[in-house]
PDB file of N, CA and C in Angstrom:
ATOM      1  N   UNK K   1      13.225 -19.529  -2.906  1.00 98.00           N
ATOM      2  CA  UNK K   1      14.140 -18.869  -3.800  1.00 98.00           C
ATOM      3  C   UNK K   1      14.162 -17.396  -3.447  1.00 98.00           C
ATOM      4  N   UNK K   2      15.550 -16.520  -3.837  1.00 98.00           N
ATOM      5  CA  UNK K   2      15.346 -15.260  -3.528  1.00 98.00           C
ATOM      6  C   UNK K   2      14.334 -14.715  -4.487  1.00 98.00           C
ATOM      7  N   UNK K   3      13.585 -13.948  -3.423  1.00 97.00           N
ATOM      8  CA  UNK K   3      12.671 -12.646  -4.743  1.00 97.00           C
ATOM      9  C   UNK K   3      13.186 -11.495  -5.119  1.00 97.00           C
ATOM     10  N   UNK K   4      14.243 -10.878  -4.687  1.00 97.00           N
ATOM     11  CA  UNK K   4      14.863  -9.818  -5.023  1.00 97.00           C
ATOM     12  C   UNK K   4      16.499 -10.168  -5.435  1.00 97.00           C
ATOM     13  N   UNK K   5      16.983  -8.861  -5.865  1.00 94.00           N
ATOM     14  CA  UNK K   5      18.802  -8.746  -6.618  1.00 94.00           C
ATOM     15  C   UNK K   5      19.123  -9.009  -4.965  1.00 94.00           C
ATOM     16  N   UNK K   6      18.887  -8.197  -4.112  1.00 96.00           N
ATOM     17  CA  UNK K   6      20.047  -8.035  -2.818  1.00 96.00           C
ATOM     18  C   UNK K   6      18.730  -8.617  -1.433  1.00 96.00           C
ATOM     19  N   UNK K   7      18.798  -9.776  -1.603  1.00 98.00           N
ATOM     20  CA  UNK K   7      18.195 -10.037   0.080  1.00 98.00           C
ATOM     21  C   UNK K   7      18.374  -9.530   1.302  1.00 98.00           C
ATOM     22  N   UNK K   8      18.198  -8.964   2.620  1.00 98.00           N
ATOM     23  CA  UNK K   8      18.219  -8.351   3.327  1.00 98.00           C
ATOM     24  C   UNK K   8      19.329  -9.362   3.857  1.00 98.00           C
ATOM     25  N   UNK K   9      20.341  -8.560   4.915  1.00 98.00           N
ATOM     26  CA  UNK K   9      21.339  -9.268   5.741  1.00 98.00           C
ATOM     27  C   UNK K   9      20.494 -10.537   6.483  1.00 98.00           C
ATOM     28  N   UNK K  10      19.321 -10.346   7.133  1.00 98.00           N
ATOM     29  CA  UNK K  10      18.603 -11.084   8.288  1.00 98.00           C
ATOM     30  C   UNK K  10      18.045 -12.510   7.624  1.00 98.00           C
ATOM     31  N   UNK K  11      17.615 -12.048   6.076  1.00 98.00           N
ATOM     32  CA  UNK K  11      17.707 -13.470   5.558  1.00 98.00           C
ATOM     33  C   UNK K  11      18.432 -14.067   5.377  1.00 98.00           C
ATOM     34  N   UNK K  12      19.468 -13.519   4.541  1.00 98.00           N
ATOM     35  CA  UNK K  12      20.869 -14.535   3.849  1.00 98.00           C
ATOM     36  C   UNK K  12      21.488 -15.196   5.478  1.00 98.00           C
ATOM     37  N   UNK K  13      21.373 -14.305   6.476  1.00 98.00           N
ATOM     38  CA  UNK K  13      22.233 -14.806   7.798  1.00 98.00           C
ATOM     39  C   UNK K  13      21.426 -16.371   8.161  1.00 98.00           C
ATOM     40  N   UNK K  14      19.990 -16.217   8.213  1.00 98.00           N
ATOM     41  CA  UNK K  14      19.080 -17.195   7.900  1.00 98.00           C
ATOM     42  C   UNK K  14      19.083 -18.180   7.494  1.00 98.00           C
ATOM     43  N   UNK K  15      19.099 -18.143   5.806  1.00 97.00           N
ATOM     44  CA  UNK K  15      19.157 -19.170   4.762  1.00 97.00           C
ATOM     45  C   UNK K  15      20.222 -19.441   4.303  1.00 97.00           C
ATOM     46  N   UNK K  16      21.066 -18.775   4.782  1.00 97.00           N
ATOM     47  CA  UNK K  16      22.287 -19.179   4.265  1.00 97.00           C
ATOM     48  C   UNK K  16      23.009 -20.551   4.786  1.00 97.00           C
ATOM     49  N   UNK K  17      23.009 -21.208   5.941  1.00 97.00           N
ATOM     50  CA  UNK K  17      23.582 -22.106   6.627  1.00 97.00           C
ATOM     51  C   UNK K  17      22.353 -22.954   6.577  1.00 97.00           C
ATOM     52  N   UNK K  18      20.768 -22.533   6.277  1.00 95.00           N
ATOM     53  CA  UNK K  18      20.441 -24.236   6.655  1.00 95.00           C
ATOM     54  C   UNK K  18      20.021 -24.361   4.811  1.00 95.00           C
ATOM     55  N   UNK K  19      19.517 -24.055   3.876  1.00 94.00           N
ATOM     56  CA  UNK K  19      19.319 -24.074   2.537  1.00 94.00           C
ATOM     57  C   UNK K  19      19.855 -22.801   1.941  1.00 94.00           C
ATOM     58  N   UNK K  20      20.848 -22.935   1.260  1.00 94.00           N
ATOM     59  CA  UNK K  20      21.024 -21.850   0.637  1.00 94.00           C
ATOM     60  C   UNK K  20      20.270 -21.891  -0.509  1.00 94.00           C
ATOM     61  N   UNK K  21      19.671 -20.390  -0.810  1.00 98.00           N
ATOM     62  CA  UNK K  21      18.817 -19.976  -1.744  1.00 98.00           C
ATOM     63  C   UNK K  21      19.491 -19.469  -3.002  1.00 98.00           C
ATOM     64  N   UNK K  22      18.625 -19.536  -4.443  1.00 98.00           N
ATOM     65  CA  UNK K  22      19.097 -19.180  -5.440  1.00 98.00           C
ATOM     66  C   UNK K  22      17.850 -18.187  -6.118  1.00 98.00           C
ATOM     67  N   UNK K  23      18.137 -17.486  -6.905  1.00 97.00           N
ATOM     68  CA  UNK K  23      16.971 -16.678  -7.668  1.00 97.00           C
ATOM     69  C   UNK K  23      16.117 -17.895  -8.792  1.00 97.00           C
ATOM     70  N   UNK K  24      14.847 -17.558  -8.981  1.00 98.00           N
ATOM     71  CA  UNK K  24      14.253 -18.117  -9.858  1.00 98.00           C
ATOM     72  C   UNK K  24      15.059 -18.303 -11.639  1.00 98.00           C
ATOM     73  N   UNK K  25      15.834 -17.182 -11.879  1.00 97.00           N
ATOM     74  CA  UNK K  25      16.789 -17.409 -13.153  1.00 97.00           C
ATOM     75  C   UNK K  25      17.651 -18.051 -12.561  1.00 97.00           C
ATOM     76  N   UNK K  26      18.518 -18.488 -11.584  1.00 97.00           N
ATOM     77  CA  UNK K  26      19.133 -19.626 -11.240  1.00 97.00           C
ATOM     78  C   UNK K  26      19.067 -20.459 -10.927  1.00 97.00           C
ATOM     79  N   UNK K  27      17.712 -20.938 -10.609  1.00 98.00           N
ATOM     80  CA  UNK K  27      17.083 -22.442 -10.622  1.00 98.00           C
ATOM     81  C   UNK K  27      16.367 -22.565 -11.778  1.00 98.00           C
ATOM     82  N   UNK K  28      16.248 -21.735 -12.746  1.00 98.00           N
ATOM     83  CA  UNK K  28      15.968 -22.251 -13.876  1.00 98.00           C
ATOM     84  C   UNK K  28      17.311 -22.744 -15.293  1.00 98.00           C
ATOM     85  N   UNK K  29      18.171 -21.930 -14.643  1.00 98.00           N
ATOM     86  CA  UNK K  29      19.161 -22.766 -15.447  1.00 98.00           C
ATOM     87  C   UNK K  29      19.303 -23.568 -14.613  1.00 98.00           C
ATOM     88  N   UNK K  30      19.560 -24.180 -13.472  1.00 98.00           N
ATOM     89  CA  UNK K  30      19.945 -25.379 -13.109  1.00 98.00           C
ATOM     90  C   UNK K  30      19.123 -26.483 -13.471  1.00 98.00           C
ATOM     91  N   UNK K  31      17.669 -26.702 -13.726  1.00 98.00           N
ATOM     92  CA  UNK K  31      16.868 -27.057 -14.325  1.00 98.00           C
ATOM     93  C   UNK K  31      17.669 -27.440 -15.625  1.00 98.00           C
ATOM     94  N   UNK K  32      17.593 -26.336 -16.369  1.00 98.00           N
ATOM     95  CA  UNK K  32      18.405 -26.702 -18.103  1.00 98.00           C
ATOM     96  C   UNK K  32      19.265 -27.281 -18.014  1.00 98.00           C
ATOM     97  N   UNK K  33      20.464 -27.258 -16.945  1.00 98.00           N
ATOM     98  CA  UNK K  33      21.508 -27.635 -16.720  1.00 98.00           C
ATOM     99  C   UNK K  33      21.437 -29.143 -16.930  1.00 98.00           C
ATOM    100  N   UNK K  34      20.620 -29.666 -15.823  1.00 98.00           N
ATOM    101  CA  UNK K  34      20.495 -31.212 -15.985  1.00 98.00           C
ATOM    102  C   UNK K  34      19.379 -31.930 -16.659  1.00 98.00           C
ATOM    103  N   UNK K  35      18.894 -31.067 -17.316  1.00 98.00           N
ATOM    104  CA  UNK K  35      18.388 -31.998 -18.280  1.00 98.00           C
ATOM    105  C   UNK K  35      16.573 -31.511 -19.174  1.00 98.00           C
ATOM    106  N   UNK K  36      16.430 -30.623 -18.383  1.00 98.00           N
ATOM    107  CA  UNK K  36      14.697 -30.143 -18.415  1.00 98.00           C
ATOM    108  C   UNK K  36      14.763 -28.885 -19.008  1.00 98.00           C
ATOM    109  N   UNK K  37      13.694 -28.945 -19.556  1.00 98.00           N
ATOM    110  CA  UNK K  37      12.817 -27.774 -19.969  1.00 98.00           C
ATOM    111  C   UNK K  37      11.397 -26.821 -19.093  1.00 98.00           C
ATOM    112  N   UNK K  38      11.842 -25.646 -18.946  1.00 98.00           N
ATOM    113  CA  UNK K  38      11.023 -24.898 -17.602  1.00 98.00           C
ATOM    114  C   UNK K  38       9.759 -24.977 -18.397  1.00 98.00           C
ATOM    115  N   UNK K  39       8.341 -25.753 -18.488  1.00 98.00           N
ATOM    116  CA  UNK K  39       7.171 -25.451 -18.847  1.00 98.00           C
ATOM    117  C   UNK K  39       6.417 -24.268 -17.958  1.00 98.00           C
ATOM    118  N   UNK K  40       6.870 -23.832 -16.460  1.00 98.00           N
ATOM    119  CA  UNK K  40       5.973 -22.821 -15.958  1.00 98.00           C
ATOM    120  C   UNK K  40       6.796 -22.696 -14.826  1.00 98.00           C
ATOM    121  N   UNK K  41       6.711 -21.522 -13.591  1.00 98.00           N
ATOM    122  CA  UNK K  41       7.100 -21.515 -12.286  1.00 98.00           C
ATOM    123  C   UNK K  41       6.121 -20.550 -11.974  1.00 98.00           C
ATOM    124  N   UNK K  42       6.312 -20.979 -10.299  1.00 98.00           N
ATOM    125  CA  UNK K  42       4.464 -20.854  -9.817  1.00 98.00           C
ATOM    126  C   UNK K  42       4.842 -20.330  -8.489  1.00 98.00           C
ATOM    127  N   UNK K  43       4.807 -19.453  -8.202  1.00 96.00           N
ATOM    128  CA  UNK K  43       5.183 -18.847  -6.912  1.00 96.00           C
ATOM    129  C   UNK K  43       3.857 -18.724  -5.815  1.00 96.00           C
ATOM    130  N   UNK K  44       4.316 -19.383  -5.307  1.00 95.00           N
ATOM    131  CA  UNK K  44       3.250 -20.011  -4.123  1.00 95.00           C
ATOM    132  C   UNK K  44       3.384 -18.338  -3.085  1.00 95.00           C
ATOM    133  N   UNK K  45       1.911 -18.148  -3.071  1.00 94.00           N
ATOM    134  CA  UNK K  45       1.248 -16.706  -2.264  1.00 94.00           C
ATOM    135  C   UNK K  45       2.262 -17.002  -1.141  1.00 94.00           C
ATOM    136  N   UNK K  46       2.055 -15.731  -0.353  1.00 90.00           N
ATOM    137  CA  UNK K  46       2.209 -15.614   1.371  1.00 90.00           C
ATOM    138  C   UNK K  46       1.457 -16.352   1.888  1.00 90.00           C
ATOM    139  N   UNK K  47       0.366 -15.396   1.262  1.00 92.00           N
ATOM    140  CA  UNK K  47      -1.185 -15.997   1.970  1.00 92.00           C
ATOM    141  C   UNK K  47      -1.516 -17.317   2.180  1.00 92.00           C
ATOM    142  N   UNK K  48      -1.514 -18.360   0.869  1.00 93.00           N
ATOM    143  CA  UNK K  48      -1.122 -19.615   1.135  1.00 93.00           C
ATOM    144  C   UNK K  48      -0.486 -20.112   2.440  1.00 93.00           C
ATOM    145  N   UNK K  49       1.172 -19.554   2.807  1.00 89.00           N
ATOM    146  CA  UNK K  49       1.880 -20.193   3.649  1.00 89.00           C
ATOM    147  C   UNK K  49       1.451 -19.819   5.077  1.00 89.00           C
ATOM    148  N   UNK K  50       0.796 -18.474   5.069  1.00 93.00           N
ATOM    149  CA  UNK K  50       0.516 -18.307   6.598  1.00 93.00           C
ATOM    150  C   UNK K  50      -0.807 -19.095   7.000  1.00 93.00           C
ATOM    151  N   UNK K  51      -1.850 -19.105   6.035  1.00 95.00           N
ATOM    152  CA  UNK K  51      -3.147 -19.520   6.355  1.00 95.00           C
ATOM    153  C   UNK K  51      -2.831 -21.132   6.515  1.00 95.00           C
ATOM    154  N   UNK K  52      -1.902 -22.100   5.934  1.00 95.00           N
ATOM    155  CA  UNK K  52      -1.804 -23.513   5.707  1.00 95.00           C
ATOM    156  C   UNK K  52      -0.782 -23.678   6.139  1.00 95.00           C
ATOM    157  N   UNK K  53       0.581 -22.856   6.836  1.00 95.00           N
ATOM    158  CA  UNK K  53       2.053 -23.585   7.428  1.00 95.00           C
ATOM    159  C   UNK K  53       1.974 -22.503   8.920  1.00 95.00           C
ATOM    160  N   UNK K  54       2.164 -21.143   8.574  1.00 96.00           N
ATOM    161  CA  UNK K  54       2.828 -20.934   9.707  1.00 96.00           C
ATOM    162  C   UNK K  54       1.590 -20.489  10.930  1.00 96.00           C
ATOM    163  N   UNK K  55       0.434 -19.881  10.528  1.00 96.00           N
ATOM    164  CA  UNK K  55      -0.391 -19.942  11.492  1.00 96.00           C
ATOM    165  C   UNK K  55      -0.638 -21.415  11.836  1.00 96.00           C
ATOM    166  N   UNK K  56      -1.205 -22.440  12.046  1.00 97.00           N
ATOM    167  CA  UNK K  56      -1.030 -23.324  11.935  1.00 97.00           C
ATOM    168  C   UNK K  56       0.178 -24.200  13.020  1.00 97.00           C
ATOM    169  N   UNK K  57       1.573 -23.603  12.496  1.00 96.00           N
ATOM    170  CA  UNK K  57       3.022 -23.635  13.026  1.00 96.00           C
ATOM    171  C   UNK K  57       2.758 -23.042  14.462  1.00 96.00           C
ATOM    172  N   UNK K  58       2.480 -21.812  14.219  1.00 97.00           N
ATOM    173  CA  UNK K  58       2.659 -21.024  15.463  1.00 97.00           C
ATOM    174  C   UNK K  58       1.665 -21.120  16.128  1.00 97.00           C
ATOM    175  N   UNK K  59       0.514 -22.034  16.120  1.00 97.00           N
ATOM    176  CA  UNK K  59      -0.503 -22.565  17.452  1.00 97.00           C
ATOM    177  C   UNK K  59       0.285 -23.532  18.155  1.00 97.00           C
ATOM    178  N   UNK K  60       0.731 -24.754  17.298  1.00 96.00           N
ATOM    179  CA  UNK K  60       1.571 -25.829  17.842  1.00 96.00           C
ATOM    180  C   UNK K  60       2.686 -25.006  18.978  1.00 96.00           C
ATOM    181  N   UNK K  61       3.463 -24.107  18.189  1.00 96.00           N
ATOM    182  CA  UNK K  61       4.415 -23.394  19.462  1.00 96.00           C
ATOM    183  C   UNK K  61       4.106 -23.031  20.647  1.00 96.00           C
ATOM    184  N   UNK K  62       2.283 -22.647  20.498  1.00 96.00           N
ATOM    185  CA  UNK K  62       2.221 -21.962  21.691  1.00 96.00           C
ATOM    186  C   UNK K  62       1.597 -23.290  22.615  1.00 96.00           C
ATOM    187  N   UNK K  63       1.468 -24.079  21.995  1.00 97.00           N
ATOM    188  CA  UNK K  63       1.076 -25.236  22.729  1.00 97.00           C
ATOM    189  C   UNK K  63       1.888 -26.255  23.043  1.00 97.00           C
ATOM    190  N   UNK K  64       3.192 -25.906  22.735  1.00 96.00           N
ATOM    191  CA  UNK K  64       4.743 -26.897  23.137  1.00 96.00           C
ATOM    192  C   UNK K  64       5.137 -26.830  24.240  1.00 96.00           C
ATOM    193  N   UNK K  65       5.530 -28.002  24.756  1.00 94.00           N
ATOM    194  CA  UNK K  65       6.025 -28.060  25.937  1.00 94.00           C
ATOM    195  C   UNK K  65       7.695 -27.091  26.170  1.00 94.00           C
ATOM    196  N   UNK K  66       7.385 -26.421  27.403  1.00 91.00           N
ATOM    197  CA  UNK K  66       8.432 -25.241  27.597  1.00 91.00           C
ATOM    198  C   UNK K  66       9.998 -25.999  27.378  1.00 91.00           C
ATOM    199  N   UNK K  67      10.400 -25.758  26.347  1.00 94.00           N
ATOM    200  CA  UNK K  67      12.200 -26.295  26.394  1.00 94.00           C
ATOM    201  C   UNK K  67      12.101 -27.261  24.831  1.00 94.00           C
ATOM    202  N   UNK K  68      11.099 -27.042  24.566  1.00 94.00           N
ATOM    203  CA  UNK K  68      11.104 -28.009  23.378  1.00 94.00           C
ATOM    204  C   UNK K  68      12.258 -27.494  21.607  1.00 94.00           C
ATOM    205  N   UNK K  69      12.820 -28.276  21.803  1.00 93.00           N
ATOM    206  CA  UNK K  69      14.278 -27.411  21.489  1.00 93.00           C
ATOM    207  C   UNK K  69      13.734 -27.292  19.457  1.00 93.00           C
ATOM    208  N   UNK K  70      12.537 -27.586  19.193  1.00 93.00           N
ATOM    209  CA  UNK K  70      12.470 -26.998  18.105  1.00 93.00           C
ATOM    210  C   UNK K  70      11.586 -25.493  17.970  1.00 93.00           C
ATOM    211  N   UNK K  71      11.069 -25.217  18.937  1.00 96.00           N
ATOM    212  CA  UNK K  71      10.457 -23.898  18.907  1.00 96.00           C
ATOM    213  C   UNK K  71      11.278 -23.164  18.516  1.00 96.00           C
ATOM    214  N   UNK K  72      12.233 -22.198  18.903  1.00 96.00           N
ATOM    215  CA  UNK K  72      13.143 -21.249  18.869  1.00 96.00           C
ATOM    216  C   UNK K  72      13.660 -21.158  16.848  1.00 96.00           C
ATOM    217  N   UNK K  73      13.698 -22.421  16.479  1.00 95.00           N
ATOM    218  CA  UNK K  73      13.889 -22.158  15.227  1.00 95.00           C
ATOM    219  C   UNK K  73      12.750 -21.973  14.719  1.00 95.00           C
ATOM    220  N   UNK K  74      11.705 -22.637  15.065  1.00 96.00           N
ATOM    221  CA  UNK K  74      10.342 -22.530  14.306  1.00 96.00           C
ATOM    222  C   UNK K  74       9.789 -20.630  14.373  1.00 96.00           C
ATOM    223  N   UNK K  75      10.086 -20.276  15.274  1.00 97.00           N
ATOM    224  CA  UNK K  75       9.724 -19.105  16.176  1.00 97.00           C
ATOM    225  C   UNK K  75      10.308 -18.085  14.614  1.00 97.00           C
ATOM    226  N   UNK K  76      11.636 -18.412  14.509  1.00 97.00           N
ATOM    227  CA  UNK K  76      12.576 -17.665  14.251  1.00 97.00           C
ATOM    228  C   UNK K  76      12.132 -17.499  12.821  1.00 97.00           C
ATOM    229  N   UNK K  77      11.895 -18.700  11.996  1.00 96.00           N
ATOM    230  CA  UNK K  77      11.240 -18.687  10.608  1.00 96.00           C
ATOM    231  C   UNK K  77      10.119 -17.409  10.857  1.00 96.00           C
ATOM    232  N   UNK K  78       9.106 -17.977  11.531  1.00 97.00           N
ATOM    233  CA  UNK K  78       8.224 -17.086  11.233  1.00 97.00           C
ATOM    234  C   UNK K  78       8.151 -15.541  11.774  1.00 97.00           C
ATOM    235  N   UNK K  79       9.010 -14.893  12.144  1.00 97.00           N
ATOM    236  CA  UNK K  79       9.252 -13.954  12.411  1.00 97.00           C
ATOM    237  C   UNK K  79      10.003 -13.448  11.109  1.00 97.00           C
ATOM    238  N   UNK K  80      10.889 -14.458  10.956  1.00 97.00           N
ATOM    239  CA  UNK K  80      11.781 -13.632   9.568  1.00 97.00           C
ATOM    240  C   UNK K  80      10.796 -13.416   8.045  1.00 97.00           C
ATOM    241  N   UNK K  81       9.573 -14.247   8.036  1.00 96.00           N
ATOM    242  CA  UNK K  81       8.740 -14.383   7.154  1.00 96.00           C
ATOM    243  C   UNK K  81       8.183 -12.955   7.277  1.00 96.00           C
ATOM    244  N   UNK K  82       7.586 -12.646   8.457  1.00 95.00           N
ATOM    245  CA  UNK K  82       6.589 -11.426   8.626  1.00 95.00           C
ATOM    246  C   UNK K  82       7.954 -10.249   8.038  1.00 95.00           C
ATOM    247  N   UNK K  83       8.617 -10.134   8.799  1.00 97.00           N
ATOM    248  CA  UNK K  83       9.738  -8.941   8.484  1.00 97.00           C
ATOM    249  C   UNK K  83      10.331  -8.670   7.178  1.00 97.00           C
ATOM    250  N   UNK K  84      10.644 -10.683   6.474  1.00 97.00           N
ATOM    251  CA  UNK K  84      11.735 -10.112   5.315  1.00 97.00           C
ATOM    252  C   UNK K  84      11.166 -11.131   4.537  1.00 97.00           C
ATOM    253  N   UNK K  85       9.907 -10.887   4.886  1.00 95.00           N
ATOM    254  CA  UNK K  85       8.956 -12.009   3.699  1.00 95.00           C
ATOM    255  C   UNK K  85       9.362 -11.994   2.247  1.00 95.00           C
ATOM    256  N   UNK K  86       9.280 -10.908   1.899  1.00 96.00           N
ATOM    257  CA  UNK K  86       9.386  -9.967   0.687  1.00 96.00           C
ATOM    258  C   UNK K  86      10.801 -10.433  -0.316  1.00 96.00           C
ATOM    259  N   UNK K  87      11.823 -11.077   0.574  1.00 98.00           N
ATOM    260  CA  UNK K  87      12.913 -11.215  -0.036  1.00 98.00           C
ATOM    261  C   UNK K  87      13.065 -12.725  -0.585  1.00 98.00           C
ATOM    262  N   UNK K  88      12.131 -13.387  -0.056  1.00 97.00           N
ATOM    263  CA  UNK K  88      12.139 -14.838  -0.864  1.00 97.00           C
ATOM    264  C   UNK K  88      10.945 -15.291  -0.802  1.00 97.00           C
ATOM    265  N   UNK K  89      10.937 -16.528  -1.485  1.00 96.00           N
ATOM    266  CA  UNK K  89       9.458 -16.979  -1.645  1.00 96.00           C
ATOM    267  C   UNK K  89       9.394 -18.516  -2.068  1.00 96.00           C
ATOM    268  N   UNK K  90       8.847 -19.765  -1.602  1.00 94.00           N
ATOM    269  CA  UNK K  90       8.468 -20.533  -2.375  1.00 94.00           C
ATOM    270  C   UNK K  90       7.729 -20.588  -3.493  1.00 94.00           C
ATOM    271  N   UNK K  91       8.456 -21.643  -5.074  1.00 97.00           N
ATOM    272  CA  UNK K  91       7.765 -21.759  -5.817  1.00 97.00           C
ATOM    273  C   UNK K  91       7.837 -22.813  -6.397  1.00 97.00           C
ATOM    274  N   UNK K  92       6.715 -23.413  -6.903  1.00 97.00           N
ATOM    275  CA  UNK K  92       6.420 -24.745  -8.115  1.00 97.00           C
ATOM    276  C   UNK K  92       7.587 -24.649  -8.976  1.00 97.00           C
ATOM    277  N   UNK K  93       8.082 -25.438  -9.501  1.00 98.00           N
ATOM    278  CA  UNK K  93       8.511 -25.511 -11.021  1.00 98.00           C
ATOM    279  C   UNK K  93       7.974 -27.051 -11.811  1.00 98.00           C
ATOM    280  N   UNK K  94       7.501 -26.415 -13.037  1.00 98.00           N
ATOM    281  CA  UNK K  94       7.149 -27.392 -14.081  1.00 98.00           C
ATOM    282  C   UNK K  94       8.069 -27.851 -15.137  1.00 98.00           C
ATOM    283  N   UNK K  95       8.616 -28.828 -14.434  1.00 98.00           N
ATOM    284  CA  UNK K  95       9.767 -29.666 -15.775  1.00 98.00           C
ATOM    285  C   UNK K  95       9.439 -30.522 -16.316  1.00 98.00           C
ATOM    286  N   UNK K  96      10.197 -30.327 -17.783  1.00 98.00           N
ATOM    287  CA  UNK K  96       9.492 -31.915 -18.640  1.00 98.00           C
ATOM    288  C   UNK K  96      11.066 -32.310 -19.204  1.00 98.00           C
ATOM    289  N   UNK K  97      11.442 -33.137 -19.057  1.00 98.00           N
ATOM    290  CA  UNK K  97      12.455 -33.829 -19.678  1.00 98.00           C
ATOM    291  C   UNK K  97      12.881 -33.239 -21.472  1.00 98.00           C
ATOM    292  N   UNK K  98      14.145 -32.636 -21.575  1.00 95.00           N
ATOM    293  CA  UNK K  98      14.426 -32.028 -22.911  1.00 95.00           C
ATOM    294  C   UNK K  98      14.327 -32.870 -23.722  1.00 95.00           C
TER     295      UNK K  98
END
């Protein structure tokens, strides 16, 4: 989800074509929308994602065979993470049926 009002150009260019992102108040009405009540939202650290996805990610890259046509996107995530980390973020949400 976005973490800020105005995401940087380099993300939205990003996230925009493969998941487009919404702010945490807009996935929480969409939540209400269909049917739930927000009991909590849980914004999962950096730290979390680098220590358990992208370090992790980026050993596999360096250990891919040359041409392997998913590097370059994988590459690309985690570069945009380090740079424009700041502008979005994974998070939990806790729904319970209204």
């Amino acid at each position: 989800e976005w973490a800020v009002a105005s995401p940087s150009p380099q993300a939205r260019a990003f996230w925009e074509p493969r998941y487009p992102l919404r702010t945490s108040e807009q996935n929480q009405a969409a939540a209400r929308a269909a049917g739930y009540t927000v009991e909590a939202v849980l914004p999962v650290p950096d730290a979390d994602w680098f220590d358990e996805y992208y370090t992790p990610l980026q050993a596999r890259i360096d250990a891919a065979e040359p041409g392997n046509p998913a590097v370059p996107e994988s590459q690309a995530e985690i570069i945009l993470k380090r740079e424009h980390g700041g502008d979005y973020r994974y998070a939990g949400y806790v729904l319970r049926p209204a």
